[in-house]
PDB file of C-alpha atoms in Angstrom:
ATOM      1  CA  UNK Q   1       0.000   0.000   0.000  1.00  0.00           C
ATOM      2  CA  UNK Q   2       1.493   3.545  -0.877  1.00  0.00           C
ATOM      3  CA  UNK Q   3       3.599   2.479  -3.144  1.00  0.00           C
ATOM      4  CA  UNK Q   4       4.103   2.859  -6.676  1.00  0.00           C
ATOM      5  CA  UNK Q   5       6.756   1.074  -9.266  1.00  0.00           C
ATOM      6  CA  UNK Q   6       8.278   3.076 -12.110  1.00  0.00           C
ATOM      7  CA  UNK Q   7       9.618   0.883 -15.363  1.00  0.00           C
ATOM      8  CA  UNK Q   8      10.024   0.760 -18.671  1.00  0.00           C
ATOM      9  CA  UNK Q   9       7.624  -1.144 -21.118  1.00  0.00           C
ATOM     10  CA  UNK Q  10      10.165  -3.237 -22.537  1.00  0.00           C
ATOM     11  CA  UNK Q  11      14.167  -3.712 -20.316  1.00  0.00           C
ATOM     12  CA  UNK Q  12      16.573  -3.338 -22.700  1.00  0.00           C
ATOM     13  CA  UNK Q  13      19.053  -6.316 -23.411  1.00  0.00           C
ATOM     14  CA  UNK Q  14      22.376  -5.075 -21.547  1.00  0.00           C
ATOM     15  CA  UNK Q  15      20.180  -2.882 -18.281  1.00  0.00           C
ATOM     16  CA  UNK Q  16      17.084  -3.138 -16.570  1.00  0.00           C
ATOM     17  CA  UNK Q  17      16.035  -0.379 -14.163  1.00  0.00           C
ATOM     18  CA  UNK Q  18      12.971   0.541 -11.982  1.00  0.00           C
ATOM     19  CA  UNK Q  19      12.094   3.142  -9.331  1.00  0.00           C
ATOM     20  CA  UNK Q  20      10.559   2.758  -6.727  1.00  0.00           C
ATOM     21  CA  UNK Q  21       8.531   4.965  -3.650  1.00  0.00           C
ATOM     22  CA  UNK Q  22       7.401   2.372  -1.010  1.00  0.00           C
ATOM     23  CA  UNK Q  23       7.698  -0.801  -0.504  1.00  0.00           C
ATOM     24  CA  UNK Q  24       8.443  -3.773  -2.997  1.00  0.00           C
ATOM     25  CA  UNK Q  25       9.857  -7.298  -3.004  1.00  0.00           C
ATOM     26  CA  UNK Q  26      11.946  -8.575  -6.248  1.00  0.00           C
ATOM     27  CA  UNK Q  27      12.569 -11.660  -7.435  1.00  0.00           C
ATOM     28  CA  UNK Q  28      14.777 -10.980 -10.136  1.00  0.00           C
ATOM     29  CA  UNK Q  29      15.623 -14.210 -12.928  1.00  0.00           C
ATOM     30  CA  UNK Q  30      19.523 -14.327 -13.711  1.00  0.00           C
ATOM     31  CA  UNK Q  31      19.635 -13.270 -17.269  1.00  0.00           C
ATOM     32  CA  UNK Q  32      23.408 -11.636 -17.772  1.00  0.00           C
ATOM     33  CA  UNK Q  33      21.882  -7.988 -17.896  1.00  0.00           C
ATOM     34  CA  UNK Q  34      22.109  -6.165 -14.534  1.00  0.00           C
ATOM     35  CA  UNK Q  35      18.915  -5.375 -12.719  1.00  0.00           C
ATOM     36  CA  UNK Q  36      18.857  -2.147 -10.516  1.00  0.00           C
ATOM     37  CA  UNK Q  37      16.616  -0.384  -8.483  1.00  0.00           C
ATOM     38  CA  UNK Q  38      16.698   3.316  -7.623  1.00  0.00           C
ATOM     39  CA  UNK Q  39      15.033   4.291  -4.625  1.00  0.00           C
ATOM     40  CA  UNK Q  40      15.524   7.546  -3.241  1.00  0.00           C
ATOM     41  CA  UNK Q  41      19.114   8.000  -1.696  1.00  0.00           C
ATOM     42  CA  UNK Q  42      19.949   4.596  -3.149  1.00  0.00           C
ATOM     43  CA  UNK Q  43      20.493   2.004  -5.673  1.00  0.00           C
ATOM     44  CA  UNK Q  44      20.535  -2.002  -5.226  1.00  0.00           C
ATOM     45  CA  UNK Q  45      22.034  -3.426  -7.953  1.00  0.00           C
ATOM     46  CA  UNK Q  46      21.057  -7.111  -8.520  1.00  0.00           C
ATOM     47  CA  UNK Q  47      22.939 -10.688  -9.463  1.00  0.00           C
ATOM     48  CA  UNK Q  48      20.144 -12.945  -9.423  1.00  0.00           C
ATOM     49  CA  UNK Q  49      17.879 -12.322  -5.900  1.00  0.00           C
ATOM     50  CA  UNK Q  50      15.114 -12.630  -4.047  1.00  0.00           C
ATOM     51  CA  UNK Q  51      14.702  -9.555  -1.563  1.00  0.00           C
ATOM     52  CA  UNK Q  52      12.615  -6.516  -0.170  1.00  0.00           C
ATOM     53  CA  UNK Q  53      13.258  -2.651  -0.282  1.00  0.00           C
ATOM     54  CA  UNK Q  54      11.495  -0.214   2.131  1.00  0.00           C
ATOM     55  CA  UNK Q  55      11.452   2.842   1.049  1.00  0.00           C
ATOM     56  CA  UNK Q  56       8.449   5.357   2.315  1.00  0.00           C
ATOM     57  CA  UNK Q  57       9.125   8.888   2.600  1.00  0.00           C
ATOM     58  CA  UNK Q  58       7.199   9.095   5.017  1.00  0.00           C
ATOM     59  CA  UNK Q  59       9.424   6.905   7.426  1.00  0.00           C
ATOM     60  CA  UNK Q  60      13.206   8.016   9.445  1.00  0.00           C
ATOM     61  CA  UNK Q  61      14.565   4.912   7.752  1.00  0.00           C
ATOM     62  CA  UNK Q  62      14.774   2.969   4.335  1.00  0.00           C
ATOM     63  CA  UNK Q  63      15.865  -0.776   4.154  1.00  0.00           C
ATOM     64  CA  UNK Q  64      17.048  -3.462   1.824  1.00  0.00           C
ATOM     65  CA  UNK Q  65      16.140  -6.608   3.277  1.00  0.00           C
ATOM     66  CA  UNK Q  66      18.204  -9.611   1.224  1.00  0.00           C
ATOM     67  CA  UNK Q  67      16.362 -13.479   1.328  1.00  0.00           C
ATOM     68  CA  UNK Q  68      18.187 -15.338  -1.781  1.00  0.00           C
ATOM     69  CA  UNK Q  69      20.998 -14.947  -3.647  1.00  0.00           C
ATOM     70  CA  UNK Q  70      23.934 -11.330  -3.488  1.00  0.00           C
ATOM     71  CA  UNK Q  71      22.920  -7.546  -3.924  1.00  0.00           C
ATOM     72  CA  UNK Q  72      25.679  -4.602  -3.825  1.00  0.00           C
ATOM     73  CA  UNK Q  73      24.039  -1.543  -2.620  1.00  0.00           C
ATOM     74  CA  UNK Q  74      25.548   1.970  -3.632  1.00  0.00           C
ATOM     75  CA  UNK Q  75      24.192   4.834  -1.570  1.00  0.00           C
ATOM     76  CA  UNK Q  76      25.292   8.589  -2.224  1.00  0.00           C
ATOM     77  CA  UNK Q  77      26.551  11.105   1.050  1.00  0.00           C
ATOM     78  CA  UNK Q  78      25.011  14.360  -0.603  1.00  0.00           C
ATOM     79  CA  UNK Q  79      26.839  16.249   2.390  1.00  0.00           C
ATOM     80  CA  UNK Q  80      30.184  14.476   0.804  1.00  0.00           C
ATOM     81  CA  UNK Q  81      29.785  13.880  -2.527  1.00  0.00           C
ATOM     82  CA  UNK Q  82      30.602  10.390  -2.347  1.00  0.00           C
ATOM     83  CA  UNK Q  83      29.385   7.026  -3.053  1.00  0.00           C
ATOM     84  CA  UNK Q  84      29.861   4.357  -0.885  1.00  0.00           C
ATOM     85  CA  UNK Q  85      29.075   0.035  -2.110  1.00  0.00           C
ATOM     86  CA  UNK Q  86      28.367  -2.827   0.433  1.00  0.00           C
ATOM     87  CA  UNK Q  87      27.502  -6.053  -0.831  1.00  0.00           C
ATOM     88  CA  UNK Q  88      24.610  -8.153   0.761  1.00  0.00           C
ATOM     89  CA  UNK Q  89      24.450 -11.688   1.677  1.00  0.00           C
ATOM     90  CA  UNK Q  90      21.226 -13.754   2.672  1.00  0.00           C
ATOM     91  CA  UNK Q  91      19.539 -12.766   6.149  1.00  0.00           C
ATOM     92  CA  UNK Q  92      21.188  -9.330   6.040  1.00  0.00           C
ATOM     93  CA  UNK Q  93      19.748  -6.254   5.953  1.00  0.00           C
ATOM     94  CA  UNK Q  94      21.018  -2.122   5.129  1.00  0.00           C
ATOM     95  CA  UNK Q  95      19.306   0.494   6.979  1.00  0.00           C
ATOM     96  CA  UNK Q  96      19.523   3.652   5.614  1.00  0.00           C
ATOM     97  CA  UNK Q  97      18.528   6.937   7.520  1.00  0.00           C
ATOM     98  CA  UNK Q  98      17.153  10.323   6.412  1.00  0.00           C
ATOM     99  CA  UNK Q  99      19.830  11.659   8.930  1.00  0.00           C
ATOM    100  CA  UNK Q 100      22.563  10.868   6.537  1.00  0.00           C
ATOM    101  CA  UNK Q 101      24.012   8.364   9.068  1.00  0.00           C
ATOM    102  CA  UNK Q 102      26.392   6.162   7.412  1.00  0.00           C
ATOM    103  CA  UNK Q 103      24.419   3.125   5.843  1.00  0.00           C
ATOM    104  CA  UNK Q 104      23.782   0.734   8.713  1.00  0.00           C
ATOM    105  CA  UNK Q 105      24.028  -3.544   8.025  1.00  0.00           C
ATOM    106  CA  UNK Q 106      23.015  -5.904  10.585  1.00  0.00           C
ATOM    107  CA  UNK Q 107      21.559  -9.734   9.825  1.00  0.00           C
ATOM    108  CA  UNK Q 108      17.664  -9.992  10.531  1.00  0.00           C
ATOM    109  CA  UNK Q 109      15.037 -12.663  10.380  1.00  0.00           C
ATOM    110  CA  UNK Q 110      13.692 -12.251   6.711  1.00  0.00           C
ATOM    111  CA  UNK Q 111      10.180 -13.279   7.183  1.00  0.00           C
ATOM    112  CA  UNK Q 112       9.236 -10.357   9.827  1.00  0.00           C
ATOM    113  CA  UNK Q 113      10.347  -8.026   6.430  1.00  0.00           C
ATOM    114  CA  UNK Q 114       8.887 -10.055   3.623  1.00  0.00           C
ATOM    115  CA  UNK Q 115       5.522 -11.447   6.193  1.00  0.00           C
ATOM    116  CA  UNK Q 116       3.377  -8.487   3.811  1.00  0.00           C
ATOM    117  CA  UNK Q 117       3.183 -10.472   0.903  1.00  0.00           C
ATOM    118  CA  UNK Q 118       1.399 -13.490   2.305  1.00  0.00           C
ATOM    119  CA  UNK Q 119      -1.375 -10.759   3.568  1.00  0.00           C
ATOM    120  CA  UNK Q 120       0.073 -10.539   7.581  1.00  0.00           C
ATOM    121  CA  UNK Q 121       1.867  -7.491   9.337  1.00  0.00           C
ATOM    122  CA  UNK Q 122       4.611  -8.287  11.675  1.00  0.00           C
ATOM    123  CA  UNK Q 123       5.954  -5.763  13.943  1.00  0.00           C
ATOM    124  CA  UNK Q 124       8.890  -6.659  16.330  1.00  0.00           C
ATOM    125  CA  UNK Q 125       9.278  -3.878  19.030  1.00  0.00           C
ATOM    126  CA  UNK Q 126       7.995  -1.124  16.921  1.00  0.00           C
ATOM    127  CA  UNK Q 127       7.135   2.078  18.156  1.00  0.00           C
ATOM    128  CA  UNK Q 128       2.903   2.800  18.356  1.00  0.00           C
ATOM    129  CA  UNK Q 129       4.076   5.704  15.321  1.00  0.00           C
ATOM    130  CA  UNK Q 130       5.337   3.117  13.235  1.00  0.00           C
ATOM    131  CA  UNK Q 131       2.684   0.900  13.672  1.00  0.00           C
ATOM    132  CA  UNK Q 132      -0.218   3.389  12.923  1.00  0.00           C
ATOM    133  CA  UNK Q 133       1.753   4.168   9.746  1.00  0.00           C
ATOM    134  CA  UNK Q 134       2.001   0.603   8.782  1.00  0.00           C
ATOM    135  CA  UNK Q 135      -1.767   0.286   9.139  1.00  0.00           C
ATOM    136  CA  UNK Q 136      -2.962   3.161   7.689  1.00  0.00           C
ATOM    137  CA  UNK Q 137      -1.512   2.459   5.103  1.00  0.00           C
ATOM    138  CA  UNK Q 138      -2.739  -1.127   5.118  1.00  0.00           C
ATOM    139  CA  UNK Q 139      -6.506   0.101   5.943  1.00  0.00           C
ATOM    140  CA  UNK Q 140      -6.216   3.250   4.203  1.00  0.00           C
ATOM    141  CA  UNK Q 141      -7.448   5.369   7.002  1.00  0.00           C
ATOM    142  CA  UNK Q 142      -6.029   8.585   8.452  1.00  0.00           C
ATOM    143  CA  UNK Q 143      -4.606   9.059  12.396  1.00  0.00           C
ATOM    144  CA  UNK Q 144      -3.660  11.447  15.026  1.00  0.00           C
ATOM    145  CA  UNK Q 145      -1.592  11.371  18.077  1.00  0.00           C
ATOM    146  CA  UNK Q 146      -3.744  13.603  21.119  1.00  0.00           C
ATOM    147  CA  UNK Q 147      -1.515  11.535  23.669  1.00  0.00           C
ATOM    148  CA  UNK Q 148       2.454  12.491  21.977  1.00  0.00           C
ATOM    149  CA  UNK Q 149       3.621   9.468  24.750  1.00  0.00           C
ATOM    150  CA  UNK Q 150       2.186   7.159  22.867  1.00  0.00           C
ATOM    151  CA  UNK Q 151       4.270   7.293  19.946  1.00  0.00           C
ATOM    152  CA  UNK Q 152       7.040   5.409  22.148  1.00  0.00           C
ATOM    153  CA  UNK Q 153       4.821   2.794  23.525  1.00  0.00           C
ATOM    154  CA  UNK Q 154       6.625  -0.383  21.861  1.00  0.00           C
ATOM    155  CA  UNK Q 155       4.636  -2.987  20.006  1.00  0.00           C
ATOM    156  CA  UNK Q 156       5.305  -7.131  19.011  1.00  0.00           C
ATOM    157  CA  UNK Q 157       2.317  -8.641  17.460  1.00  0.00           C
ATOM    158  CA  UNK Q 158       1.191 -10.041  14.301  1.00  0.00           C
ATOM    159  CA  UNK Q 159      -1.531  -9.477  12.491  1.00  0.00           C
ATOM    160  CA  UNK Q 160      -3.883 -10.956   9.037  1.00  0.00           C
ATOM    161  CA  UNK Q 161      -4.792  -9.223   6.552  1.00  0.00           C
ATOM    162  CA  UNK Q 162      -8.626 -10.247   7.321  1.00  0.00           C
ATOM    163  CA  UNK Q 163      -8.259  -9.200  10.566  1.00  0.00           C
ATOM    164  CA  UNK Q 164     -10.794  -5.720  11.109  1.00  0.00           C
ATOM    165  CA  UNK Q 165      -9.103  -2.799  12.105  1.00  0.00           C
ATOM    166  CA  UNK Q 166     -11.606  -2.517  15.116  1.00  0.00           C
ATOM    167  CA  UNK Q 167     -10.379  -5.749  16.157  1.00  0.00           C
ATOM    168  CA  UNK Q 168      -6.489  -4.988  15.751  1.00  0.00           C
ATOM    169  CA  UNK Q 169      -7.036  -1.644  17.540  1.00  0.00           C
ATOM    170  CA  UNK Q 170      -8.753  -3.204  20.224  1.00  0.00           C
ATOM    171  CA  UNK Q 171      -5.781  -5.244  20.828  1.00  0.00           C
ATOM    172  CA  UNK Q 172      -3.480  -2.948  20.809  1.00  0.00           C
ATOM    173  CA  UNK Q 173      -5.880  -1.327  23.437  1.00  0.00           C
ATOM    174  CA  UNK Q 174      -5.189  -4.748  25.914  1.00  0.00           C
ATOM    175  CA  UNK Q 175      -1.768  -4.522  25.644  1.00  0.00           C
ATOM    176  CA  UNK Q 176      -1.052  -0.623  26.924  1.00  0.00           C
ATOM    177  CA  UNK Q 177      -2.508   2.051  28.101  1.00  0.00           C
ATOM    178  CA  UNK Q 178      -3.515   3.508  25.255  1.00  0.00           C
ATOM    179  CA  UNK Q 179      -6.856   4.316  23.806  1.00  0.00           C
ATOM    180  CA  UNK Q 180      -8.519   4.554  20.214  1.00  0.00           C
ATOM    181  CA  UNK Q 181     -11.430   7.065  19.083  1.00  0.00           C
ATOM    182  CA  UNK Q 182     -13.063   7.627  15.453  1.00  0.00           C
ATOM    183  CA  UNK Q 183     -13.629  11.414  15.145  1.00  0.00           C
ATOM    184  CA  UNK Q 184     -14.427  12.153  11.608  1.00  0.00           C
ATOM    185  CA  UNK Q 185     -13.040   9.295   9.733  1.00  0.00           C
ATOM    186  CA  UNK Q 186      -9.615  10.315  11.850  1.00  0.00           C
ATOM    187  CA  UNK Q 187      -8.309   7.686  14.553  1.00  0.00           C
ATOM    188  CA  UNK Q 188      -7.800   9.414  17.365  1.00  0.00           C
ATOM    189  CA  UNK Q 189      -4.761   7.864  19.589  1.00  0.00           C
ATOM    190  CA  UNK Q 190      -5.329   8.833  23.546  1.00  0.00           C
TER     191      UNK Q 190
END
C-alpha cells in the first residue's frame, strides 16, 4: 500500500532499471543484464535475488532486506559527494537513515520483512508511530496522536490481513494504556 513502481515497457538487453517509492519485493531471474533499483538516496544493484526494499518517505529509515541470492548496494553522502558500495548476503539487511548516518548492516530474520506479501503485518518492538503508519496504510485510514507518549509505547504482534481494524485496535488497546477514538473518519490515539 502507498507504493508505486516506475519501469520501462520493454528492459533493454544489456540494463534493466525501476524506481521505486514504497515498498516492494523482487525476485529478479539471472539473465546476464544487470537489474537495478533506484530508490531515493539509493540504488541495489542485482545478481540474481530474491529480496525486499522499504522505502516510504514518510518513514526516518529505508531498508534493503536480502532473502536469496547477493545484492551490492551503492548509496550517495550528498553532504560528501561520495558514493559508498556494500555487498549483501542472505539474512542481512542495510538500513539507511534520512539523517545521513552512514548506511547501517546488521543480519535480521527475513520473514518479519517479507511477512506483507502473504497478507500478515509483523511488527517486532515497533514504536505505536510506526505501527499506525504501517496500518494506515494497510486500511487506508487517516490518524492522530492527542496523547504524543504514545508514539514510544513499543509494540510485538502479528496481524492478518482479514483481521478488522476494530479488532487490531482493540488489541493494541489490551496490551497498553492507550486508547482509540473515530472522530471524523480520523483515529484518534489517547
Amino acid at each position: 500500500a502507498g507504493s508505486s513502481l516506475k519501469f520501462p515497457v520493454e528492459f533493454a538487453d544489456t540494463l534493466r532499471q525501476v524506481f521505486l517509492k514504497g515498498e516492494g519485493y523482487f525476485d529478479v531471474a539471472h539473465t546476464g543484464a544487470p537489474f537495478i533499483v533506484h530508490a531515493e538516496r539509493a540504488q541495489i544493484q542485482v545478481l540474481g535475488t530474491s529480496f525486499n526494499v522499504s522505502a516510504y518517505l514518510d518513514e526516518t529509515e529505508w531498508t534493503t532486506t536480502l532473502v536469496e541470492g547477493k545484492i551490492a548496494i551503492e548509496t550517495m553522502d550528498k553532504e560528501l559527494s561520495s558514493d559508498s558500495s556494500y555487498i549483501l548476503v542472505p539474512g542481512m539487511q542495510a538500513t539507511l537513515s534520512h539523517e545521513n548516518i552512514p548506511l547501517q548492516i546488521k543480519e535480521v530474520n527475513t520473514k518479519e520483512y517479507t511477512s506483507w506479501m502473504k497478507g500478515k503485518l509483523e511488527f517486532n518492538n515497533d514504536d505505536l508511530d510506526l505501527v499506525m503508519k504501517r496500518l494506515s496504510r494497510w486500511y487506508d485510514f487517516e490518524y492522530r496522536f492527542e496523547n504524543a507518549e504514545a508514539k514510544t509505547y513499543h509494540f510485538t504482534a502479528g496481524f492478518n490481513k482479514n483481521d478488522s481494524i476494530s479488532n487490531i485496535l482493540e488489541i493494541l488497546e489490551l496490551t497498553t494504556d492507550v486508547a482509540f477514538k473515530l472522530e471524523n473518519n480520523t483515529i484518534l490515539i489517547q
